[in-house]
Coordinates of C-alpha atoms in Angstrom, one line a residue:
X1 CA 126.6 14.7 98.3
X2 CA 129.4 12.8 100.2
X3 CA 131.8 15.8 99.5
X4 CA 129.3 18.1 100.7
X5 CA 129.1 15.7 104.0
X6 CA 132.5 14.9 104.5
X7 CA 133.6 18.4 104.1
X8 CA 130.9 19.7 106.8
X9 CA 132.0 16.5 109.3
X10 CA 135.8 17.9 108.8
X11 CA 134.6 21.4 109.8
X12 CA 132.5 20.4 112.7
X13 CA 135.2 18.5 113.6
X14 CA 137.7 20.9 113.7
X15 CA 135.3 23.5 115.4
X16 CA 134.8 20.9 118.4
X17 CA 138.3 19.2 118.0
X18 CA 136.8 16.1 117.6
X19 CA 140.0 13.7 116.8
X20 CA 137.6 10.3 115.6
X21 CA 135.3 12.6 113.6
X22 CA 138.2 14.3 111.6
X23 CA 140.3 10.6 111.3
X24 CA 137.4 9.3 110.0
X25 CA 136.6 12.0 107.4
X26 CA 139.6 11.7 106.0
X27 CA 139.2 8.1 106.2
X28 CA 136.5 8.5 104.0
X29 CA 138.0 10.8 101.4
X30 CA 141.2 8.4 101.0
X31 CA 138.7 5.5 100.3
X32 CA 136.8 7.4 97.9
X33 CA 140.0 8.7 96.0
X34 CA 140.8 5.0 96.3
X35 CA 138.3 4.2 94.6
X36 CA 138.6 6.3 91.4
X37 CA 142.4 5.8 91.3
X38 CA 143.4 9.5 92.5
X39 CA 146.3 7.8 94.2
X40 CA 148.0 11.4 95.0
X41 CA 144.7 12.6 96.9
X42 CA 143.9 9.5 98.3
X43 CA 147.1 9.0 99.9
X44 CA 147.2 12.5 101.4
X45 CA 144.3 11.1 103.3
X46 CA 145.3 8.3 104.4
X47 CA 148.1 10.3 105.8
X48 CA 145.8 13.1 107.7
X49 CA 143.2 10.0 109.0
X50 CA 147.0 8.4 110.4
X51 CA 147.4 11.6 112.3
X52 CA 144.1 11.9 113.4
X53 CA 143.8 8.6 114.8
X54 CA 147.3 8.2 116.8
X55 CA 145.6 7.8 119.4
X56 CA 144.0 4.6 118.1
X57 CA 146.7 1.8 116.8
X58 CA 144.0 -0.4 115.4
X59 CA 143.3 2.8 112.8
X60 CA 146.6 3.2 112.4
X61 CA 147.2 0.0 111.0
X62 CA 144.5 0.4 108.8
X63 CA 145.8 3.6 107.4
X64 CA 149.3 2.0 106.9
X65 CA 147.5 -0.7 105.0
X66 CA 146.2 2.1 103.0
X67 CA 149.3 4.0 102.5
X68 CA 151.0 0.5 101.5
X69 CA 148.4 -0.5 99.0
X70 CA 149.3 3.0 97.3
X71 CA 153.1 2.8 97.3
X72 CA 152.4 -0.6 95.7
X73 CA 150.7 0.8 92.7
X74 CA 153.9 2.7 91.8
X75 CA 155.9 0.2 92.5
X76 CA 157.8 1.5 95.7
X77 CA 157.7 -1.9 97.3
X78 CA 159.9 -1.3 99.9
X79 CA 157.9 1.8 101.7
X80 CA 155.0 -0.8 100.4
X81 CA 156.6 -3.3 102.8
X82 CA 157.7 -0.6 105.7
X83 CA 154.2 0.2 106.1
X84 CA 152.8 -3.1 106.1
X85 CA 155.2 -4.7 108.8
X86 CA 154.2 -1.5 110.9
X87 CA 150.4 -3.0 110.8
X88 CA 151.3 -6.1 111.3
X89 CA 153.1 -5.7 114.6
X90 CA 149.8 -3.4 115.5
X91 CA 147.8 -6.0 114.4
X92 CA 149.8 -8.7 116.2
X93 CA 149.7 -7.0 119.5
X94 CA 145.6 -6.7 119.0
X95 CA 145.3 -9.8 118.1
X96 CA 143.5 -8.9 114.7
X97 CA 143.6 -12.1 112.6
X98 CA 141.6 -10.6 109.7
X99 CA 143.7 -7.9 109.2
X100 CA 146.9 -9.9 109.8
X101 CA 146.1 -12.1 106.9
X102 CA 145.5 -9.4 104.6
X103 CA 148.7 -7.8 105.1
X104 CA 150.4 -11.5 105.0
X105 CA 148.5 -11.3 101.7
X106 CA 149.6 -8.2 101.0
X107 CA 153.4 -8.8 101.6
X108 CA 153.2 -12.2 99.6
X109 CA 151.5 -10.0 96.3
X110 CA 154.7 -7.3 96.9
X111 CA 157.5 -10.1 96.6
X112 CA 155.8 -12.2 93.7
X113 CA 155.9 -8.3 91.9
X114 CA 159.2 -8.8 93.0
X115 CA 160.1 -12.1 91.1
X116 CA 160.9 -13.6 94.8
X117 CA 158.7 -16.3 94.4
X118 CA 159.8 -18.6 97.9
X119 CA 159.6 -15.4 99.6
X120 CA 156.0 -15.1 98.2
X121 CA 155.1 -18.5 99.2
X122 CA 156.2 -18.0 102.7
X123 CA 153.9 -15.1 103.5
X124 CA 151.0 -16.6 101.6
X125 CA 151.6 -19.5 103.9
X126 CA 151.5 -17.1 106.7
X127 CA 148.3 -15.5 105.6
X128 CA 146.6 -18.7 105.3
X129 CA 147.8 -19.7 109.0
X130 CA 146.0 -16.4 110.4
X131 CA 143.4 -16.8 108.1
X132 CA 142.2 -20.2 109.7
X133 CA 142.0 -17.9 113.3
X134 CA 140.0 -15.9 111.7
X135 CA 136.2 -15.3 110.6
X136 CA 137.2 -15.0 106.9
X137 CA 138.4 -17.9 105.4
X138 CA 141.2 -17.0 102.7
X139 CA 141.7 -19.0 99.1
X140 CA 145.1 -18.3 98.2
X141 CA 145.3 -21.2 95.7
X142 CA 145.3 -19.0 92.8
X143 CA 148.1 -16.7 94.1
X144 CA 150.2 -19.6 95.1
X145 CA 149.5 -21.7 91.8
X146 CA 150.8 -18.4 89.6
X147 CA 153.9 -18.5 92.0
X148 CA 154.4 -22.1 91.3
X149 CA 154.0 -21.9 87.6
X150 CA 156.7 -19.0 87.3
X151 CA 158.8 -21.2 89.0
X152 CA 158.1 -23.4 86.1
X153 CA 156.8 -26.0 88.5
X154 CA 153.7 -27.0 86.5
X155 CA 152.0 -30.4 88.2
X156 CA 152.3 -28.3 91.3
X157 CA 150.6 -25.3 90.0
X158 CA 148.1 -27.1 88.6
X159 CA 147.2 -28.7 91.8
X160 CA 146.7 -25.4 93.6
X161 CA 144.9 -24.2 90.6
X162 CA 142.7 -26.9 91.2
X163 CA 141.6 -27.1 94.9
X164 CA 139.4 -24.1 93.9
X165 CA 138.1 -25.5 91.1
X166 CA 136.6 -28.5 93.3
X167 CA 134.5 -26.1 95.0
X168 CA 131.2 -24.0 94.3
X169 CA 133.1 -21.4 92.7
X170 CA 131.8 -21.6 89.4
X171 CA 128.4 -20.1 90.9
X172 CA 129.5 -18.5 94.0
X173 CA 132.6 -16.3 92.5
X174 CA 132.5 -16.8 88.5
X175 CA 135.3 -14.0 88.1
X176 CA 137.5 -15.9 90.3
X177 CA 136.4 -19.1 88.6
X178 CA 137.7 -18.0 85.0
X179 CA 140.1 -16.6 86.7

C-alpha cells in the first residue's frame, strides 16, 4: 500500500510539476529502502528527493545526511564526511541545533570507524555543545567511554560509562542500559 501511494504521489507530481510532492516521495522511498537495508535503492532516492528539493536547503541537508549515513555503511568515509560537512554548514546557517548535533554525532561515529579516537572526541564534544541548544538532549557517554577504552584509558572510560548508569536508564532505555 505505501508503493501503491508513493508511486501515485510521484505521478501526480510529475503531471502538476509539483517540486515538494515529488522531493518528498522520494523522500519516502529512500527511508523505506533505509529501512530494509536496500542501500543501492535507497540511496538513489535520497539522491532524486536532493534534486527535488534544491530549492529548499533545510531538505537538502537532510538528504546529505541520508546520502552520508549510506556511504558509511560501506565504509566510504570520506564522501561519508563530504556530505555531512555540506549539512552542517546548511544547518549552521538555519540555525538547526537538532540536526547539527546529529551530524556532530555522525562525524564523531565516522572517525572512531576510523581508529582516530581524539578526532572522535572532538566532534562528540561538539555534538554535545549543540545538543544543549537544542530540544533533544544527547547521551554521548557511551560513544565517548568506547573511545576512551580503545585508547586504553580505562578509569576514564569507566567514568563515562557510568554517568548513564546513574540515571533512569535501566527502565526508560533497557537496550541502552545493557548496552
Amino acid at each position: 500500500l505505501f508503493k501503491q501511494r508513493n508511486e501515485e504521489v510521484l505521478k501526480l507530481g510529475l503531471k502538476i510539476k509539483d517540486s515538494f510532492s515529488l522531493g518528498d516521495a522520494h523522500w519516502n522511498y529512500a527511508t523505506y529502502y533505509n529501512r530494509i537495508k536496500d542501500y543501492e535503492n535507497s540511496y538513489f532516492h535520497f539522491n532524486e528527493a536532493e534534486k527535488y528539493f534544491d530549492y529548499n536547503k533545510y531538505y537538502v541537508g537532510k538528504m546529505l545526511v541520508g546520502k552520508s549515513f549510506i556511504k558509511s555503511r560501506f565504509s566510504d568515509y570520506l564522501g561519508s564526511e563530504q556530505d555531512i560537512i555540506k549539512a552542517i554548514k546548511i544547518f549552521k546557517k538555519l540555525k538547526k541545533y537538532n540536526d547539527l548535533w546529529g551530524c556532530y554525532s555522525a562525524l564523531g561515529s565516522i572517525q572512531y570507524d576510523l581508529k582516530l579516537y581524539d578526532k572522535a572526541l572532538f566532534y562528540y564534544e561538539r555534538a554535545i555543545e549543540y545538543s544543549s541548544m537544542s530540544k533533544n538532549k544527547l547521551s554521548l557517554n557511551n560513544n565517548m567511554g568506547l573511545i576512551y577504552f580503545k585508547k586504553k584509558e580505562y578509569k576514564t572510560a569507566i567514568s563515562y560509562f557510568k554517568k548513564d548508569l546513574k540515571t533512569n536508564l535501566e527502565r526508560e532505555n533497557p537496550t541502552k542500559y545493557s548496552r
